[in-house]
XYZ file of C-alpha atoms in Angstrom:
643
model
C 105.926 118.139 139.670
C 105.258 121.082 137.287
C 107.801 121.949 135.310
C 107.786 125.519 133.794
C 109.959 125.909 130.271
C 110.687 129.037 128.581
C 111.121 129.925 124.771
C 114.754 130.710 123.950
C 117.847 129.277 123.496
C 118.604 128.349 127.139
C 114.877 125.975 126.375
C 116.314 124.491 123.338
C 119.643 123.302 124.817
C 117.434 122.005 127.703
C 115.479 119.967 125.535
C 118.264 119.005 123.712
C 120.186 117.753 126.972
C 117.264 116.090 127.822
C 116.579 114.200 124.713
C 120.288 113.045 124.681
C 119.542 111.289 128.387
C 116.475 109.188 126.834
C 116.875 106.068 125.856
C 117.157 104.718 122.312
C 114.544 102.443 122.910
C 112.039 105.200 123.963
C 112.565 107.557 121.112
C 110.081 105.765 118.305
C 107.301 106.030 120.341
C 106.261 109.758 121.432
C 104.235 108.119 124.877
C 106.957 106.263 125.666
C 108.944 109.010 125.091
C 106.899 111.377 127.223
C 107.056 109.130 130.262
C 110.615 108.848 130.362
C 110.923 112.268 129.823
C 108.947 113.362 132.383
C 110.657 110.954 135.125
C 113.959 112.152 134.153
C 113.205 115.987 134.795
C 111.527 115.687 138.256
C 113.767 112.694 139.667
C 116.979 114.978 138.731
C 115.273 117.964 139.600
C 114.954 116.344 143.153
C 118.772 115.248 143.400
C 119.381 118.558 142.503
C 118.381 119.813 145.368
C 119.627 117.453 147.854
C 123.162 117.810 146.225
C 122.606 121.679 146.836
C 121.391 121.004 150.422
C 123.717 118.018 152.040
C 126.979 120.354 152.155
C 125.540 122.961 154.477
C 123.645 120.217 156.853
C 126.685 118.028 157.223
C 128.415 121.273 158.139
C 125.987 121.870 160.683
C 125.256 118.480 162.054
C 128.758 116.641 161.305
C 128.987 113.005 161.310
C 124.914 111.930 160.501
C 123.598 108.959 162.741
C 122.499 105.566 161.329
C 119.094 107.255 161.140
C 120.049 110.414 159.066
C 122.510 108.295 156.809
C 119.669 106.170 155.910
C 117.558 109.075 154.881
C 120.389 110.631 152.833
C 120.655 106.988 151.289
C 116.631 107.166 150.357
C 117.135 111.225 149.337
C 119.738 110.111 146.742
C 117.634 106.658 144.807
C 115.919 108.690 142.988
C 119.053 110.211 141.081
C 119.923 106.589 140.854
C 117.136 105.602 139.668
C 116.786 108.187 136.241
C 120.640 107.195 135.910
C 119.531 103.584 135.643
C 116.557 104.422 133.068
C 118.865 106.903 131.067
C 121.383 103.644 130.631
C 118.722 100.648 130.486
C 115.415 102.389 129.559
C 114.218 100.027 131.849
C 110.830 102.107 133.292
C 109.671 99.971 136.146
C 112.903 99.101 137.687
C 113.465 103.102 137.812
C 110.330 103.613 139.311
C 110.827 100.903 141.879
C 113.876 102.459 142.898
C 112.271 105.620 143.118
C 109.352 104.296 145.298
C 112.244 102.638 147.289
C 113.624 106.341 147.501
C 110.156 107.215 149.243
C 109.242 104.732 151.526
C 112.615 104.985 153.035
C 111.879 108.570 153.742
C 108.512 108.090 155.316
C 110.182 105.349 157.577
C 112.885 107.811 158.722
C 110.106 110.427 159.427
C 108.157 108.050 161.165
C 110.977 106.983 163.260
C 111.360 110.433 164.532
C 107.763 111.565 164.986
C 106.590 108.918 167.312
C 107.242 105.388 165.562
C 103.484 103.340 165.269
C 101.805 105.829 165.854
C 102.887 108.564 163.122
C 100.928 110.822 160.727
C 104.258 110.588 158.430
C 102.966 106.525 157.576
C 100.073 108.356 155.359
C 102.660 109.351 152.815
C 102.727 105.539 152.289
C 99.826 105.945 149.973
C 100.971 107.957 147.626
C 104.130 105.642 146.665
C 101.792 103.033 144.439
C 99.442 106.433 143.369
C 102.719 107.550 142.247
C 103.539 104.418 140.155
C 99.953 104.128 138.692
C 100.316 107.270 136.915
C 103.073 106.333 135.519
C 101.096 103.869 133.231
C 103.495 101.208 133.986
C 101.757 97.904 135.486
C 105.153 96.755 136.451
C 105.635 99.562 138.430
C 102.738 99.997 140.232
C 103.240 96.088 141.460
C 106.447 96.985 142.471
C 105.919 100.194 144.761
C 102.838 98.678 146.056
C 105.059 95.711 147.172
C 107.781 98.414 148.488
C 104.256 100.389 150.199
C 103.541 97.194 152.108
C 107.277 96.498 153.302
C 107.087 100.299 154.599
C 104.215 99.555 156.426
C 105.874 97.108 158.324
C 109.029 99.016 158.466
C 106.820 101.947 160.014
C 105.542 100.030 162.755
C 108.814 98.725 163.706
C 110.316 102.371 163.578
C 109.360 103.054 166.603
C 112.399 100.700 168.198
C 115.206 102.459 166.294
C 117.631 104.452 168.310
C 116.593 108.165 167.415
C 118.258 110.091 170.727
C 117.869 113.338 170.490
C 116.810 113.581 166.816
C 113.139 113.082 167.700
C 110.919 115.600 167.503
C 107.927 115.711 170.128
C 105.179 117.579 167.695
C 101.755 117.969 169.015
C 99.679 114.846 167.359
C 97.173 118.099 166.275
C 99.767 119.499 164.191
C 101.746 116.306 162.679
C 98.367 114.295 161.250
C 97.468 117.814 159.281
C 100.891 118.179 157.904
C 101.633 115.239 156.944
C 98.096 114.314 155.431
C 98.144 117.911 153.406
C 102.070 117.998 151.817
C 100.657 114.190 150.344
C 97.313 115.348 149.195
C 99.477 117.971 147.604
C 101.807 115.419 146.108
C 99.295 113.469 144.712
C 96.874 116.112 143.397
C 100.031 117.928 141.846
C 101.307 114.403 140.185
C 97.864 113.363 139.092
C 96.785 117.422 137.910
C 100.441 116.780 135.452
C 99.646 113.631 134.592
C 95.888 114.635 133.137
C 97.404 117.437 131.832
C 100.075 115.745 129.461
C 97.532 112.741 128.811
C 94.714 115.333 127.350
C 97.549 117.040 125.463
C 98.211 113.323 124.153
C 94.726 112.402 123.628
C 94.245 115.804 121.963
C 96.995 114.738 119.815
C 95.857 111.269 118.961
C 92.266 112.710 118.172
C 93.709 115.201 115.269
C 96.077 112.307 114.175
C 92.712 109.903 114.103
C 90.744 112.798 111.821
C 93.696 113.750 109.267
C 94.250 110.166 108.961
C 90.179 109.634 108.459
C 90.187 112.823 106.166
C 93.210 111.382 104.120
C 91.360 107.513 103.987
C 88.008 109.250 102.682
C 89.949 111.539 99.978
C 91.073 108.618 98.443
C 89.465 106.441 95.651
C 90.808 103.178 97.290
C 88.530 101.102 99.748
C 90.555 100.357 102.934
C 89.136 97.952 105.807
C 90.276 95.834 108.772
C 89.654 92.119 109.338
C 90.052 89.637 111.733
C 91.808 86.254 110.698
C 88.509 84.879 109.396
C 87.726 87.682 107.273
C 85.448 89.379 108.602
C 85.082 93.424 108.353
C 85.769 95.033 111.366
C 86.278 98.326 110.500
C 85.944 100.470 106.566
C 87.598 103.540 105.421
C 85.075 105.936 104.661
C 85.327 105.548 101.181
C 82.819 103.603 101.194
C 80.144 105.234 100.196
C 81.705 105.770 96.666
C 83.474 103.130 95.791
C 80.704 100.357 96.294
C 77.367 102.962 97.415
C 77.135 101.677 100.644
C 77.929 103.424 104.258
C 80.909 101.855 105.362
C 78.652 100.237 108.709
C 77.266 98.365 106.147
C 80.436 96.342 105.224
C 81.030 95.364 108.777
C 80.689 91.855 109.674
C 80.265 89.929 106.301
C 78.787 93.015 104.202
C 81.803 93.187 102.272
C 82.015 89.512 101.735
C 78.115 89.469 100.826
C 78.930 91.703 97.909
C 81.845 90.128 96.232
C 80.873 87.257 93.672
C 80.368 84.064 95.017
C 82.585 82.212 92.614
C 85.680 84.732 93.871
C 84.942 84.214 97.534
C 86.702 81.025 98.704
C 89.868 82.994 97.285
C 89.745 86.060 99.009
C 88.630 84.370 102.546
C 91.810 82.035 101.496
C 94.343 84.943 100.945
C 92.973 86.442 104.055
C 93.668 83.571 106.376
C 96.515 83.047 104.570
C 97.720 86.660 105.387
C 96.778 86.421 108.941
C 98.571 82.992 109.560
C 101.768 83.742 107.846
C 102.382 87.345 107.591
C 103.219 87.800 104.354
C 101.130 90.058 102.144
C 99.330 88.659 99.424
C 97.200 90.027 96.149
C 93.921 88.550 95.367
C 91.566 90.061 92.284
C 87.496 89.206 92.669
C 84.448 90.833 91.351
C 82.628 93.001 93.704
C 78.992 93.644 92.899
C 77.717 97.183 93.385
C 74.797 98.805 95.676
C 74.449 101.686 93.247
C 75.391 101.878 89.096
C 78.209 103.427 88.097
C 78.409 106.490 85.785
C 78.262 103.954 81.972
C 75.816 101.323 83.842
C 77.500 98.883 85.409
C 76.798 97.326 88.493
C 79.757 94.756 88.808
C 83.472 95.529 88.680
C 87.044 93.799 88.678
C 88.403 94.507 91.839
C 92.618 93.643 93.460
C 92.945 93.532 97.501
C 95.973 93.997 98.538
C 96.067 92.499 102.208
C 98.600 92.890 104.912
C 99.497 91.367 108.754
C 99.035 93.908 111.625
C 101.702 93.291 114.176
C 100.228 92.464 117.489
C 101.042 95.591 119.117
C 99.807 97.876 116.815
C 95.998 96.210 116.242
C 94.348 98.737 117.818
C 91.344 98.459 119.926
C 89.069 96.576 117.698
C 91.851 93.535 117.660
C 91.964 93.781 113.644
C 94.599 91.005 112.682
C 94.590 92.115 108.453
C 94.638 95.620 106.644
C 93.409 95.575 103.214
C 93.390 98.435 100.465
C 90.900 97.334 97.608
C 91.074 99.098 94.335
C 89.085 99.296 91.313
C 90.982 97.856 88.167
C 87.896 97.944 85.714
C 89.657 100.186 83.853
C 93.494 98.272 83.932
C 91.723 94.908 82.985
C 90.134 96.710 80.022
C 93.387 98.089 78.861
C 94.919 94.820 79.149
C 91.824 93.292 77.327
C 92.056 95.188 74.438
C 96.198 94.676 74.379
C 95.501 91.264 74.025
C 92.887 91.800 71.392
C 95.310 94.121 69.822
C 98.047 91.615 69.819
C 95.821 88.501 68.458
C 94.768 90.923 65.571
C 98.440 91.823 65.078
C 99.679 88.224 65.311
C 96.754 87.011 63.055
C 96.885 89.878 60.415
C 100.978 89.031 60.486
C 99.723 85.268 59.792
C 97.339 86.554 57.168
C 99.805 88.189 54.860
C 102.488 85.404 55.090
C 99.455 83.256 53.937
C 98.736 85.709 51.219
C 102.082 86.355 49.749
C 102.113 82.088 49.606
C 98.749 81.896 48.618
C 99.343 84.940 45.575
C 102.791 84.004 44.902
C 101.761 80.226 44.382
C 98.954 81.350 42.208
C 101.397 83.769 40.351
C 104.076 81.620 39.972
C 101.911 79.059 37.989
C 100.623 81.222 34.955
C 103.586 83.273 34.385
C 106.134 79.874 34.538
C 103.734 79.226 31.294
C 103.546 82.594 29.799
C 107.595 83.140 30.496
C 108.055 79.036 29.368
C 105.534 79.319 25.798
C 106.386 82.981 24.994
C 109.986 82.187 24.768
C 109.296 79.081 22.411
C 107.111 81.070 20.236
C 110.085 84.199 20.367
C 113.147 81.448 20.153
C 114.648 79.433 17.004
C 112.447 76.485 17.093
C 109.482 78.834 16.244
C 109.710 78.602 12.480
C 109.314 74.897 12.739
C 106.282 75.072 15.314
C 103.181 74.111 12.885
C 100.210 76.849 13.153
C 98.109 74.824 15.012
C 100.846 74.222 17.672
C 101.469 78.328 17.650
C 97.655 78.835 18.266
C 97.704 76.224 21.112
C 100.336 77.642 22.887
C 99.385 81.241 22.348
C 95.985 80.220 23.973
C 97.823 78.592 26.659
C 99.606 81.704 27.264
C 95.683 84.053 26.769
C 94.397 82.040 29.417
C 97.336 82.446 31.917
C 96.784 85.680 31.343
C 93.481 86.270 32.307
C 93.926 84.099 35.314
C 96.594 86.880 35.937
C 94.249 89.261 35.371
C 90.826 87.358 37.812
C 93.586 87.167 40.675
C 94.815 90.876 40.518
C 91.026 92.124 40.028
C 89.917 89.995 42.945
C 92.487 91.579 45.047
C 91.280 94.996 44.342
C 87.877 94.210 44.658
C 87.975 92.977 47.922
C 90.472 96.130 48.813
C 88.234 98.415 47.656
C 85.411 96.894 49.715
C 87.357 96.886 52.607
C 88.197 100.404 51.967
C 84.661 101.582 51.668
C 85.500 102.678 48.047
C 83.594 100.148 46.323
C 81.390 101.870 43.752
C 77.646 100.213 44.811
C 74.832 101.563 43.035
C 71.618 99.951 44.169
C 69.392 99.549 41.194
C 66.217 97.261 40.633
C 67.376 93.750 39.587
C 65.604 91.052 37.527
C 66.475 87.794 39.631
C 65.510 85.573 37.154
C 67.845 86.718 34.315
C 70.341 87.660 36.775
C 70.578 83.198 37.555
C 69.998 83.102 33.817
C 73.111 85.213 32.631
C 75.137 83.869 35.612
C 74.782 79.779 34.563
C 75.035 80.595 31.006
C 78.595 81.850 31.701
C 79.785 79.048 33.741
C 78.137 76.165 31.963
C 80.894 75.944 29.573
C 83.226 75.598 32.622
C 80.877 72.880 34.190
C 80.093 71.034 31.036
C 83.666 70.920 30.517
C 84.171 69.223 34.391
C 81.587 67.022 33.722
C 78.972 68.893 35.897
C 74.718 69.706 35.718
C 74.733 72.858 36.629
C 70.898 73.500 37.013
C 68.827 76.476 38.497
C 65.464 75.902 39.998
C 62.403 78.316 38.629
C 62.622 82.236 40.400
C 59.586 82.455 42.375
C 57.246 85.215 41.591
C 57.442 88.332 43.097
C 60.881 88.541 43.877
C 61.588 92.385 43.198
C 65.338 92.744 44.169
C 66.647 96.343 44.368
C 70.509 95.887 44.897
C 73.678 96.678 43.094
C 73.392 93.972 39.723
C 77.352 93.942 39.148
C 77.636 92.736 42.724
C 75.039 90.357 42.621
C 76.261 89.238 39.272
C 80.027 88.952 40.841
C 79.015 86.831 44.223
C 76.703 84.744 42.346
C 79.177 83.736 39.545
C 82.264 83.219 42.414
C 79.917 80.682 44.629
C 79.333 79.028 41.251
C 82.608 78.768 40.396
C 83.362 77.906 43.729
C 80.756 74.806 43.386
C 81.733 73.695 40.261
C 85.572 73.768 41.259
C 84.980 71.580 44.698
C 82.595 69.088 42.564
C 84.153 65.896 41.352
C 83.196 64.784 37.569
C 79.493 63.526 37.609
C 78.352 66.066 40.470
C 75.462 68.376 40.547
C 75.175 72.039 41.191
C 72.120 73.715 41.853
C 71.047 77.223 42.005
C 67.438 78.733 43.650
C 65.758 81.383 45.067
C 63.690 81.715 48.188
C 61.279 84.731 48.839
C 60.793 85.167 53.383
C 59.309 88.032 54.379
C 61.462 91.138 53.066
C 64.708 89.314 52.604
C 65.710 87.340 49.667
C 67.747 84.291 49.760
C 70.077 83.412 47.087
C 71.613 79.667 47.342
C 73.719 77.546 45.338
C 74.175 73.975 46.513
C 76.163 70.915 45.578
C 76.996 67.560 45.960
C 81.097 67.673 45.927
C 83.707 67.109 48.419
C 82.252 69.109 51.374
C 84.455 70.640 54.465
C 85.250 69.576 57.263
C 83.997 70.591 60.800
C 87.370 72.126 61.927
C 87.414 74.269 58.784
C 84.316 75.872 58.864
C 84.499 78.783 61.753
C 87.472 80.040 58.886
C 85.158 79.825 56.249
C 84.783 83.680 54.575
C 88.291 84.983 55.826
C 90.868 86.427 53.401
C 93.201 83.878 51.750
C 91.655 81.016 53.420
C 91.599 77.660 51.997
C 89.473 74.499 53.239
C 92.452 71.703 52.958
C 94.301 74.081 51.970
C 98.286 74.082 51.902
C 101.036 73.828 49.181
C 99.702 70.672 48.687
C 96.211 71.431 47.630
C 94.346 69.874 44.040
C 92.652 73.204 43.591
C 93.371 76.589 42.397
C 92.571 80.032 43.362
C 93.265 82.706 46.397
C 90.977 82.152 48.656
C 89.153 85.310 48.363
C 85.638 84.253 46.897
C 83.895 83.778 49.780
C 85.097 86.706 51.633
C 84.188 88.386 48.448
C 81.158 87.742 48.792
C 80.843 88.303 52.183
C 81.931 92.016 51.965
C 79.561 92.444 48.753
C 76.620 90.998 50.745
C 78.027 93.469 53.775
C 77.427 96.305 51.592
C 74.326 94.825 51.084
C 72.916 94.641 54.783
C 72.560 90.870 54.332
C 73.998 87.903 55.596
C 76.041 84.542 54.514
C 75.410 81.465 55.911
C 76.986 77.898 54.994
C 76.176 74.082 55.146
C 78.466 71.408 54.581
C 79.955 68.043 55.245
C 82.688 65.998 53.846
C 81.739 63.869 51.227
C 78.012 65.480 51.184
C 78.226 68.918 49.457
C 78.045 72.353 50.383
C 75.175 74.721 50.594
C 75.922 78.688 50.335
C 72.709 80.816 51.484
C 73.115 84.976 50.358
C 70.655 86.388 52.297
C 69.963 89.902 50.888
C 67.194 92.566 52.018
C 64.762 93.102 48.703
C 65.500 96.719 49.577
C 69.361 97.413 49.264
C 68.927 101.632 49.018
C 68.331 101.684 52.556
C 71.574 99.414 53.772
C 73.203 102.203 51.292
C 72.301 105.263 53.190
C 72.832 103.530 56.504
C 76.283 102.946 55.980
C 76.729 106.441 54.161
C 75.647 108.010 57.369
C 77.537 105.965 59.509
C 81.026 106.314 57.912
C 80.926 110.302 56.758
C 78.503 111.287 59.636
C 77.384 115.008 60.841
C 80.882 116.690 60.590
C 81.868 115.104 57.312
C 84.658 112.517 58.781
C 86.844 110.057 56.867
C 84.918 107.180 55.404
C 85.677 103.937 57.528
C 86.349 100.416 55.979
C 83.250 98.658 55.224
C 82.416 95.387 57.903
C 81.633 92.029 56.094
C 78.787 89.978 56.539
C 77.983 88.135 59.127
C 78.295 83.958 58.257
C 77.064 81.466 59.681
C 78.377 77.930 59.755
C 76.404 74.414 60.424
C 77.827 71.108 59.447
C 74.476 69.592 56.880
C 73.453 66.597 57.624
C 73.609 66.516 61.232
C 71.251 65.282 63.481
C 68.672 67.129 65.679
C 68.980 65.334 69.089
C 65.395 64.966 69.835
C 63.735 66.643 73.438
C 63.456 64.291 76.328
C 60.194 63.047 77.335
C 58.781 64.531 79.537
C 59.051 62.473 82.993
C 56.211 60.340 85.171
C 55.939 61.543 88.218
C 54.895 58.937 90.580
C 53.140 59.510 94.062
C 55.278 59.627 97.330
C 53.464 60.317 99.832
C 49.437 59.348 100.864
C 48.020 63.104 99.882
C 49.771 62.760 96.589
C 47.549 62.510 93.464
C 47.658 59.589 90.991
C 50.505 59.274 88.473
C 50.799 61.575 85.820
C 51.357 60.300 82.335
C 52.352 61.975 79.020
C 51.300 58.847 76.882
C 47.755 59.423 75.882
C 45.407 56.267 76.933
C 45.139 52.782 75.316
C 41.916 52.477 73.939
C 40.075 49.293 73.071
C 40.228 47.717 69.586
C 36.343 47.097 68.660
């Protein structure tokens, strides 16, 4: 029945009556909700009025008969009935003692309008239609079970003792009455019911857009899949997070796009998800219909994935919800943390190596300038003969310029890391640049019992380049040479003229390095066997020296060695140097005059010399498999008679 409700506060504590009669267990879900409101307003609404009625008819007719108490009995159920849903929330038990209610009455009526044969067993019909629209398959079972028992109670009404309550109506007038207050019944309970379920559907329609509208605002991808991972449904988001409509992720379109070394995981954490229950995080690559914005086609992707309770999966039968996000962007962050934090660590390692490295070089000369000056300034000095005083005052010269190399080298290489290294590009004679160069250190090598030799300049070799930087790499890879070359040893120095590059390269024969120590080669303060332990002296810093002077240079370094068969250093420099100059002129001040940015070093290259080539397979015979085949193909040319 229709129930009318006005605005005001006599609606609001109606509704709020009402809603206290529901039971808990209907409240979270508003259909639920709806039904049990809606039973509870007509089903009290109907013992309303019998509780308003009985008084006056028992007045009238005094003590009912079996037939009118039974009536009463089937007048009052349904009152019993929303009691019992009010207290259980049990729907279909209410509704079967409402259909109860019902039948009973159409038995009673029967009984007194001609048993068998009355119109009143119509109203029978409308006891399961009743039910039905409920929603409630429990129900409807139920009152069509109670229908059927009415039926048979109807055609044995005709044998109850109804005296002189029956009423002899015309069968002309009964069958229309009857058959018009049920169409009535019906067509006013089903008019309600399509009423309240458009209002619901209408509901459920702008719940479906907003939640559509608020899956499509958002950058996220989110899509439904069954336990074997396959797409059933996509948010349409689509579109912009991997450039396809989301129809085209249905199925295994989703699963088609992500790399195919990343699949087995996410079909894992899927099945996983769906078996289990609990939610699990699984990061893939997903490959890309359409480019993003800086190129890329490919991106680092996390799904988050989720069980869907039975209940709520909807009407595609999704088992797993899954919200897939882009983390491009995170994994880069983290990326360049953890470059951040290997630079940090290894510049932290670098300077505990230098301050060993400089203070063990430090220590060394000044123990003998401290240690000689104080004989030559103490009391025994007056008995030190001259040529003793000479001896150690040289000792304590030459300490001092080793003071003086190791403090220069470290500004040089600061202020070519600094981009304040003075380079002046300038055209270079080659051949008495090598000249000058061994003529300096062949005292040092004669002294170690070295050749130091240089092989002829060929001609043509027009350098234009800074000459104090040439002049400083060349002299600290011969020093470098001669130091690392046991007495007897050989050093050689040559040129080499390819195309419009020049290559500078000073070889020897001496101890060599060893394969683990040359991807270190050329970085600051780094030592082949080096430790506190080492036979040699010095920083560390020539050959990064010279890489950052060849930097400056726009050439390259590139070494060869072995242990126990020498080294070869190759400077590779452009015969053109100006233009390296303006390059990186214009690349550290640029258009709006910024700060000038520390110079890169040049790239090195590292090979271990000697080592073999492994030579290429030969190529293989193919031999005939099948009839149609041709003959065997051979890579061996044809033996040929001797004559």
């Amino acid at each position: 029945m229709v129930v009318l409700r006005k605005d005001g506060a006599l609606a609001s504590l109606f509704d709020s009556r009402l809603a206290g009669l529901v039971h808990a267990s209907a409240l979270a879900e508003p259909g639920v909700r709806f039904r049990h409101e809606r039973f509870l307003i007509s089903r009290l609404a109907t013992g309303a009025v019998m509780m308003a009625g009985l008084p006056p008819y028992l007045v009238w007719r005094g003590v009912p008969s079996g037939i009118e108490a039974l009536a009463i009995a089937s007048l009052f159920l349904p009152l019993v009935a929303a009691v019992i849903l009010s207290r259980t929330g049990s729907l279909w038990i209410a509704h079967a003692l409402s259909s109860l209610g019902l039948t009973g009455i159409v038995v009673c009526l029967a009984a007194l309008t001609g048993g068998a044969s009355s119109a009143a067993a119509i109203w029978l019909v409308a006891v399961p239609l009743e039910a039905m629209i409920s929603g409630s398959r429990r129900a409807t079972i139920a009152a069509s079970v109670i229908a059927v028992l009415g039926a048979f109670a109807v055609a044995l009404s005709g044998y109850l003792p109804v005296g002189s309550l029956a009423l002899a109506w015309p069968n002309a007038v009964v069958m229309p009455v009857f058959a018009v207050t049920a169409i009535g019944h019906i067509a006013a309970q089903a008019m309600e019911h399509m009423r309240r379920e458009g209002e619901w559907r209408a509901r459920m329609q702008d719940n479906e857009a907003r939640d559509r509208l608020l899956l499509s605002a958002i950058d996220d991808l989110v899509t439904w899949h069954d336990a074997n991972g396959r797409v059933l449904e996509a948010s349409g988001s689509a579109a912009r997070f991997v450039g396809a409509e989301a129809s085209r992720l249905r199925g295994h379109g989703l699963l088609d796009r992500v790399h195919i070394g990343d699949r087995p995981a996410l079909l894992q954490a899927i099945s996983d998800v769906a078996a289990h229950g609990m939610p699990a995080t699984v990061p893939f690559r997903l490959h890309l219909d359409a480019p993003r914005a800086d190129g890329s086609r490919t991106i680092y992707a996390e799904m988050r994935a989720h069980r869907i309770e039975s209940g709520l999966a909807g009407a595609n039968g999704s088992t797993v919800v899954a919200v897939t996000r882009d983390v491009s962007e995170h994994r880069r962050h983290a990326q360049e943390l953890d470059r951040a934090r290997a630079e940090a660590e290894r510049a932290d390692e670098v300077k505990t190596h230098f301050l060993a490295t400089v203070s063990h070089e430090l220590r060394t000369p000044l123990n003998a300038i401290i240690g000689f000056s104080d004989v030559l300034s103490g009391e025994g000095a007056v008995s030190l003969s001259p040529e003793r005083s000479r001896e150690y005052a040289g000792i304590i010269a030459q300490s001092g310029r080793h003071l003086l190399d190791v403090v220069n080298t470290l500004l040089d290489i600061s202020r070519i890391r600094g981009g304040h290294f003075d380079f002046q590009p300038e055209p270079v004679d080659v051949e008495a640049l090598i000249r000058s160069c061994c003529d300096l250190m062949r005292l040092k090598a004669d002294a170690s019992g070295i050749a130091l030799v240089s092989a002829p300049v060929p001609a043509g070799c027009a350098l234009v380049a800074d000459a104090r930087a040439c002049r400083q790499m060349l002299i600290n890879l011969i020093s470098n040479a001669v130091k690392f070359t046991p007495r007897g040893g050989r050093v050689e120095v040559m040129v080499r003229r390819g195309g419009a590059y020049l290559d500078v390269v000073v070889s020897d024969n001496g101890i060599g390095i060893t394969e683990a120590d040359l991807p270190r080669l050329g970085d600051p303060f780094f030592q082949a066997g080096g430790g506190y332990g080492r036979s040699h002296e010095g920083t560390g810093l020539g050959l990064s020296v010279v890489r950052g002077l060849a930097g400056l240079h726009g050439g390259a370094v590139s070494v060869e060695s072995a242990p126990g068969k020498g080294t070869a250093v190759t400077v590779t420099l452009p015969l053109d140097c100006s233009r390296a100059k303006a390059a990186a002129k214009a690349g550290r001040n640029g258009a709006n005059g910024a700060a000038a940015e520390p110079a890169q070093p040049a790239p090195i290259r590292t090979s271990v010399r000697g080592a073999v080539v492994p030579e290429p397979a030969p190529e293989p015979i193919r031999l005939p498999v099948g009839l149609f085949d041709p003959a065997p193909v051979s890579t061996t040319p044809p033996m040929r008679r001797a004559s």
